[in-house]
Amino acid sequence: MRVLFVPHANKAHLHIMTPLAWALRTAGHDVRVASQPEIADAIIAAGFVPVEVGRTRTEMPAFYPGVRPGEAPPVVMAPGERQEMPLQQDFPRDNPLEKLSRASWGFALFSTDEMIADLVTLIASWRPDLVVWDSMVYAAPAAATVCGVPHARMMMGPDGITQLRRAARDQGDPLRDWLDRVLDGYGTRFDEDVAVGHFTIDPMPPWQYQPDGLHLVPVRHIAVNPPARIPDWLREEQQRPRICLTLGESHRNGRGTEAPAADLLDAVSGLDAEVIATFNAKQLATIAKLPDNVRVVDFVPLAMLLPSCAAIVHHGGAGTFATAIEHAVPQLIIPGTHWGFQWWGPLAHANGLQQQGAGRFVADADHLTSEALAEDLARVLKDPSFKANAERLRTQVAGLPTPNDLVPALHRLVDQYRDVAAARAGRPT
């Protein structure tokens, strides 16, 4: 088979796709990876030759374009007050059409007309048997539909967009309206598979929230780290429990939606623990003095660091979340601002971990207090049930099909949908 992968222009998203791409390649299939130019170097580092489509964005669009961080209503927490954990399944209840409109606006920025045209040209000339697309990159299913090629969506978290579309069904569907206009320019029309794929590859755990009725194909998440050397201190014998404190790569540019580094560092300053904080200079710009128990590193491979950790505090990103599960590390999750991060995954990850007893939802970034984080950290470090439940989840996830296991299933699914996709585009079957 020929298989085209189309990740979002974000290294973390590429790394979630990489194990499946390599499983197909080592099984003898022809694999290409197409994305916008800004992750070309990351595609090369992952072992593939990038096919650049569209142009590099000059500005990262806000996840919630209707409200800028400076315009968001301030959240005032009373002394000792804690945010109650919201639930992923509840978030579409208020103004689902408004939320869907803002999400669709962002997707249109990720999938420019030029990118769609470049993908149509690539697919028409190379003729892949399957297109595997990032759930945020609708340029790929649009182009695959035009060319009559089966396509599979790959999730990075919960399917919040299907949640919103179902909740807003009687009010409208801006995602469908946008994609219908795009496809009309190529002489075809929107169908539901453009939004959800002919099937959906899901690397999240089975207890991760997903809407009902989706054709999910589970696969085990395999951690992929960028090339890096293991630091000498990681080989040294530990004297105290170790905690990883990270906001991943997604929040390193300081868009105003992430948890404040000052609050995170203040929360860990009183702990009898060694804290490894993966912060860059920009994140530390307002920090006058680091706590004595904190070691700052710009980057360290989580797959190397986490086996030595008693807990991890993070933003809820899919890669960090899944890597911590693989190494049975209890997790404390602080999603970005509630108005910006409800549907991207961190909330559902936190919901699932807390329900499974393997972690804690601390607060959204705009509800965070250092006292709340310190309280939750102390609880997780003291209570052995968090580690025991994390071990249980690791065993459970290890039983999922690996990317290698998935390759024969992809053969069958391509055969199942080949004629459907070709007929949809008016091609002979």
XYZ file of C-alpha atoms in Angstrom:
429
model
C 0.000 0.000 0.000
C 0.860 3.628 -0.328
C -0.094 5.594 2.784
C -0.011 9.370 3.174
C 0.124 10.841 6.694
C -0.968 14.447 7.200
C -0.151 15.708 10.710
C -1.008 19.085 12.157
C 1.984 21.440 11.980
C 2.960 20.636 15.546
C 5.745 18.240 16.551
C 3.690 16.635 19.322
C 0.974 15.688 16.822
C 3.559 14.321 14.393
C 5.059 12.157 17.134
C 1.709 10.504 17.869
C 1.469 9.452 14.210
C 5.105 8.386 13.838
C 4.915 4.825 15.306
C 2.077 3.840 12.965
C 3.889 5.378 10.004
C 6.982 3.332 10.838
C 4.938 0.171 11.423
C 3.616 0.484 7.883
C 7.044 1.280 6.489
C 8.764 -1.668 8.185
C 5.956 -3.918 6.903
C 7.056 -2.943 3.402
C 4.567 -0.210 2.582
C 5.361 3.122 0.948
C 4.834 6.012 3.383
C 4.943 9.770 2.892
C 4.346 12.573 5.385
C 2.860 15.872 4.180
C 2.480 18.980 6.295
C 3.142 22.687 6.383
C 6.802 23.716 6.173
C 7.300 24.599 9.838
C 7.621 20.957 10.903
C 9.713 19.796 7.941
C 12.781 19.397 10.169
C 10.767 17.381 12.705
C 9.544 15.061 9.916
C 13.158 14.530 8.839
C 14.151 13.818 12.458
C 11.362 11.234 12.613
C 12.957 9.427 9.661
C 10.756 10.544 6.769
C 11.129 12.866 3.800
C 8.668 15.758 4.227
C 6.295 16.786 1.490
C 5.581 20.464 2.122
C 2.038 21.645 1.447
C 0.673 25.118 1.949
C 2.647 27.943 3.470
C 4.106 28.460 6.907
C 1.747 30.369 9.168
C 3.133 33.734 10.195
C 1.071 33.707 13.388
C -0.224 30.856 15.525
C -3.995 31.332 15.618
C -5.612 31.496 19.044
C -7.523 28.373 19.984
C -10.468 30.556 20.988
C -10.429 33.411 18.503
C -13.482 35.231 19.827
C -11.760 35.976 23.136
C -8.151 37.043 23.522
C -6.335 36.318 26.787
C -6.334 40.003 27.756
C -10.078 40.241 27.122
C -11.123 37.130 29.051
C -13.085 37.876 32.216
C -10.789 37.571 35.240
C -11.364 34.660 37.582
C -11.214 35.598 41.245
C -10.731 32.665 43.607
C -11.603 33.209 47.256
C -8.985 32.067 49.801
C -9.132 28.287 50.060
C -11.625 27.984 47.182
C -11.104 25.164 44.694
C -12.442 24.878 41.166
C -14.793 21.936 40.805
C -13.667 19.631 38.030
C -15.735 20.224 34.875
C -16.638 17.186 32.780
C -15.860 16.749 29.095
C -19.318 15.322 28.394
C -20.961 18.447 29.825
C -19.064 21.201 28.058
C -21.246 21.541 24.889
C -24.340 22.411 26.943
C -23.820 26.184 26.820
C -23.680 27.885 23.405
C -22.484 24.884 21.363
C -22.944 26.747 18.071
C -20.764 29.623 19.248
C -18.038 27.220 20.367
C -18.247 25.260 17.128
C -18.019 28.464 15.088
C -14.832 29.468 16.853
C -13.304 26.011 16.484
C -14.194 25.935 12.786
C -12.547 29.318 12.326
C -9.327 27.841 13.676
C -9.554 24.771 11.473
C -9.950 26.974 8.412
C -6.672 28.680 9.360
C -4.912 25.323 9.735
C -6.284 24.142 6.372
C -5.776 26.993 3.947
C -7.032 26.900 0.357
C -3.413 26.605 -0.803
C -2.796 23.604 1.441
C -5.941 21.889 0.163
C -4.925 22.516 -3.443
C -1.399 21.184 -2.800
C -2.820 18.039 -1.183
C -5.207 17.470 -4.091
C -2.254 17.688 -6.483
C -0.152 15.334 -4.351
C -2.889 12.724 -3.893
C -3.949 12.846 -7.539
C -0.383 12.277 -8.728
C 0.903 9.799 -6.102
C -2.390 7.868 -5.717
C -2.089 6.655 -2.117
C -4.320 3.797 -1.015
C -5.015 5.505 2.313
C -4.713 8.996 3.801
C -4.273 9.174 7.591
C -5.051 12.661 8.839
C -4.695 14.550 12.077
C -8.094 15.317 13.581
C -7.347 19.049 13.355
C -6.383 19.061 9.642
C -9.533 18.962 7.506
C -7.569 19.819 4.367
C -6.630 16.129 4.173
C -10.114 14.526 4.137
C -11.286 17.248 1.758
C -8.469 16.456 -0.680
C -8.897 12.685 -0.251
C -12.619 13.030 -0.984
C -11.935 15.015 -4.152
C -9.507 12.313 -5.314
C -11.614 9.323 -4.281
C -9.163 7.858 -1.747
C -10.107 6.174 1.563
C -9.077 8.236 4.565
C -8.778 7.690 8.313
C -8.872 10.294 11.040
C -6.319 9.923 13.861
C -7.357 11.324 17.217
C -5.152 13.224 19.644
C -7.762 13.216 22.411
C -11.556 13.230 22.689
C -13.734 14.035 19.695
C -14.964 17.359 21.049
C -15.936 18.577 17.591
C -18.424 15.760 17.092
C -19.755 16.609 20.551
C -20.304 20.220 19.517
C -21.762 19.349 16.124
C -24.301 17.024 17.699
C -25.199 19.555 20.392
C -25.636 22.333 17.814
C -27.414 20.155 15.244
C -30.659 22.152 15.249
C -28.867 25.514 15.144
C -26.356 24.994 12.351
C -23.034 23.419 11.435
C -20.291 25.894 10.430
C -17.771 23.059 9.956
C -20.034 21.428 7.369
C -20.781 24.809 5.752
C -17.075 25.608 5.377
C -16.126 22.185 4.018
C -19.132 22.149 1.702
C -17.961 25.437 0.152
C -14.443 24.039 -0.245
C -15.646 20.818 -1.872
C -18.107 22.631 -4.119
C -15.104 24.342 -5.701
C -13.882 20.887 -6.735
C -17.241 19.705 -8.029
C -18.299 17.569 -5.088
C -20.194 17.967 -1.818
C -19.778 17.441 1.906
C -20.627 14.086 3.434
C -20.241 13.012 7.064
C -17.109 10.983 6.380
C -15.307 14.239 5.523
C -15.740 15.277 9.155
C -15.041 11.947 10.879
C -13.132 9.844 8.353
C -14.161 6.517 6.888
C -12.884 5.266 10.250
C -11.050 6.761 13.233
C -7.729 5.532 14.626
C -7.786 6.157 18.378
C -4.511 5.970 20.365
C -6.149 7.057 23.621
C -6.994 4.608 26.471
C -10.361 2.807 26.395
C -11.644 4.858 29.346
C -10.936 8.117 27.515
C -14.213 9.921 26.755
C -15.438 9.634 23.174
C -18.944 10.286 21.797
C -20.995 7.200 20.982
C -21.454 5.823 17.484
C -17.969 6.392 16.039
C -16.090 3.732 14.048
C -13.060 3.610 16.370
C -9.990 1.504 15.653
C -7.893 1.348 18.841
C -4.104 1.390 18.801
C -1.553 1.621 21.565
C 0.220 4.943 21.897
C 3.996 4.513 21.641
C 6.041 7.425 22.977
C 8.325 9.182 20.497
C 10.895 11.697 21.713
C 12.940 14.083 19.578
C 16.645 13.222 19.270
C 18.433 14.178 22.491
C 21.259 13.122 24.780
C 20.499 11.785 28.240
C 21.945 14.209 30.808
C 24.473 12.874 33.311
C 22.354 13.818 36.336
C 19.643 11.422 35.162
C 22.061 8.519 35.749
C 22.849 9.593 39.302
C 21.306 7.894 42.317
C 18.218 9.746 43.584
C 18.176 11.068 47.126
C 14.538 12.273 47.139
C 11.322 11.623 45.222
C 11.431 13.237 41.798
C 8.629 15.287 40.234
C 8.458 16.337 36.600
C 6.963 19.783 35.978
C 6.267 20.531 32.318
C 3.924 22.432 30.050
C 5.062 20.506 26.992
C 6.090 22.112 23.725
C 2.626 23.527 23.044
C 2.911 26.222 25.705
C 6.520 27.295 25.318
C 5.669 30.406 23.324
C 3.569 32.002 26.056
C 0.234 32.663 24.343
C -1.404 33.668 27.629
C -3.511 30.525 27.936
C -1.065 28.416 29.942
C -0.595 28.031 33.697
C 1.757 30.713 35.109
C 5.243 29.340 35.773
C 5.430 31.401 38.972
C 2.410 29.621 40.476
C 3.746 26.207 39.499
C 7.165 26.856 41.013
C 5.686 28.367 44.158
C 3.581 25.243 44.673
C 6.585 22.890 44.610
C 8.979 25.085 46.592
C 8.071 23.572 49.963
C 8.177 19.921 48.931
C 10.836 17.505 50.094
C 11.364 16.414 46.500
C 13.587 17.039 43.509
C 11.617 18.928 40.852
C 12.660 18.786 37.193
C 11.056 21.728 35.365
C 11.253 21.683 31.559
C 10.928 25.453 31.099
C 12.632 27.714 28.586
C 13.960 31.238 29.126
C 10.695 32.871 28.088
C 8.712 30.889 30.636
C 11.196 31.880 33.346
C 11.448 35.553 32.375
C 9.446 36.765 35.396
C 11.016 34.381 37.941
C 13.440 36.256 40.206
C 14.756 33.194 42.053
C 14.212 29.504 41.552
C 13.292 27.343 44.554
C 16.283 25.382 45.871
C 14.637 22.041 45.033
C 14.060 22.863 41.350
C 16.352 21.901 38.475
C 15.457 23.646 35.210
C 16.210 21.926 31.909
C 15.129 23.228 28.533
C 14.383 19.710 27.301
C 14.752 16.134 28.486
C 13.136 13.088 26.841
C 10.107 12.208 28.961
C 10.515 8.531 28.151
C 13.915 8.704 29.893
C 12.872 10.990 32.764
C 9.501 9.577 33.817
C 10.649 6.115 34.973
C 12.436 7.937 37.814
C 9.482 10.151 38.760
C 6.934 9.783 41.546
C 4.544 12.245 39.834
C 4.224 14.562 36.863
C 2.512 17.955 36.734
C 1.567 18.953 33.205
C -0.824 20.688 30.830
C -2.681 17.578 29.690
C -1.162 17.248 26.223
C -1.831 13.912 24.531
C 1.809 12.869 24.206
C 2.729 13.725 27.792
C -0.457 12.089 29.076
C 0.138 8.840 27.188
C 3.858 8.694 28.046
C 3.070 9.055 31.750
C 0.555 6.195 31.483
C 3.173 4.025 29.761
C 5.544 4.564 32.697
C 2.861 4.300 35.417
C 3.436 7.806 36.777
C 0.567 9.520 38.665
C -0.444 12.721 36.866
C -1.630 16.135 38.020
C -3.190 18.000 35.112
C -3.601 21.756 34.736
C -5.284 22.428 31.371
C -4.981 25.824 29.752
C -7.636 28.451 30.339
C -11.117 27.013 30.571
C -12.404 29.286 27.802
C -9.732 28.026 25.409
C -9.053 24.363 26.123
C -12.327 22.592 26.780
C -12.375 20.522 23.621
C -8.704 19.803 22.881
C -8.183 16.881 25.255
C -6.640 17.980 28.580
C -9.996 18.116 30.346
C -10.990 14.618 29.193
C -7.553 13.277 30.146
C -7.935 14.766 33.627
C -11.499 13.443 33.956
C -10.403 9.924 33.083
C -7.341 9.885 35.318
C -9.229 11.164 38.328
C -12.065 8.698 37.781
C -9.500 5.900 37.504
C -7.714 7.043 40.672
C -4.398 7.570 38.870
C -4.239 11.358 38.925
C -5.844 14.664 39.772
C -7.457 17.545 37.935
C -5.871 20.497 39.753
C -7.564 23.444 38.030
C -7.765 25.193 34.704
C -4.952 27.690 34.216
C -7.257 30.629 34.912
C -8.489 29.012 38.168
C -5.114 27.779 39.423
C -3.704 28.625 42.830
C -0.332 27.441 44.065
C -2.044 26.247 47.244
C -4.332 23.913 45.259
C -1.402 22.378 43.383
C 0.674 21.966 46.556
C -2.271 20.253 48.265
C -2.810 17.837 45.372
C 0.884 17.036 45.057
C 1.157 16.225 48.736
C -1.877 13.964 48.430
C -0.570 12.079 45.402
C 2.880 11.579 46.908
C 1.484 10.345 50.215
C -1.310 8.046 49.005
C 0.052 4.819 47.422
C -3.240 4.136 45.646
C -2.341 6.673 42.940
C 0.774 4.706 41.990
C -1.091 1.382 42.219
C -3.822 2.662 39.887
C -1.229 4.075 37.492
C 0.358 0.603 37.350
C -3.059 -0.891 36.605
C -3.629 1.542 33.739
C -0.198 0.786 32.301
C -1.040 -2.922 32.230
C -4.397 -2.185 30.621
C -2.915 0.029 27.901
C -0.162 -2.511 27.201
C -2.919 -4.885 26.087
C -4.065 -2.609 23.249
C -3.078 -3.446 19.664
C 0.346 -2.088 18.790
C 0.942 -0.134 15.571
C 2.410 -3.332 14.117
C -0.760 -5.212 15.042
C -2.851 -2.569 13.283
C -1.234 -2.957 9.850
C -3.311 -6.001 8.716
C -6.493 -4.282 9.951
C -5.650 -1.251 7.803
C -5.356 -3.545 4.781
C -8.887 -4.825 5.407
C -10.311 -1.351 6.007
C -8.771 0.020 2.816
C -10.356 -2.844 0.878
C -13.672 -2.114 2.603
C -13.743 1.580 1.728
C -11.853 1.730 -1.584
C -14.920 1.386 -3.813
C -17.000 3.697 -1.588
C -14.382 6.461 -1.850
C -13.908 6.001 -5.606
C -17.641 6.069 -6.286
C -17.979 9.203 -4.174
C -15.501 10.974 -6.461
C -17.067 9.561 -9.628
C -14.054 7.354 -10.378
C -14.410 3.855 -11.849
C -14.164 1.116 -9.198
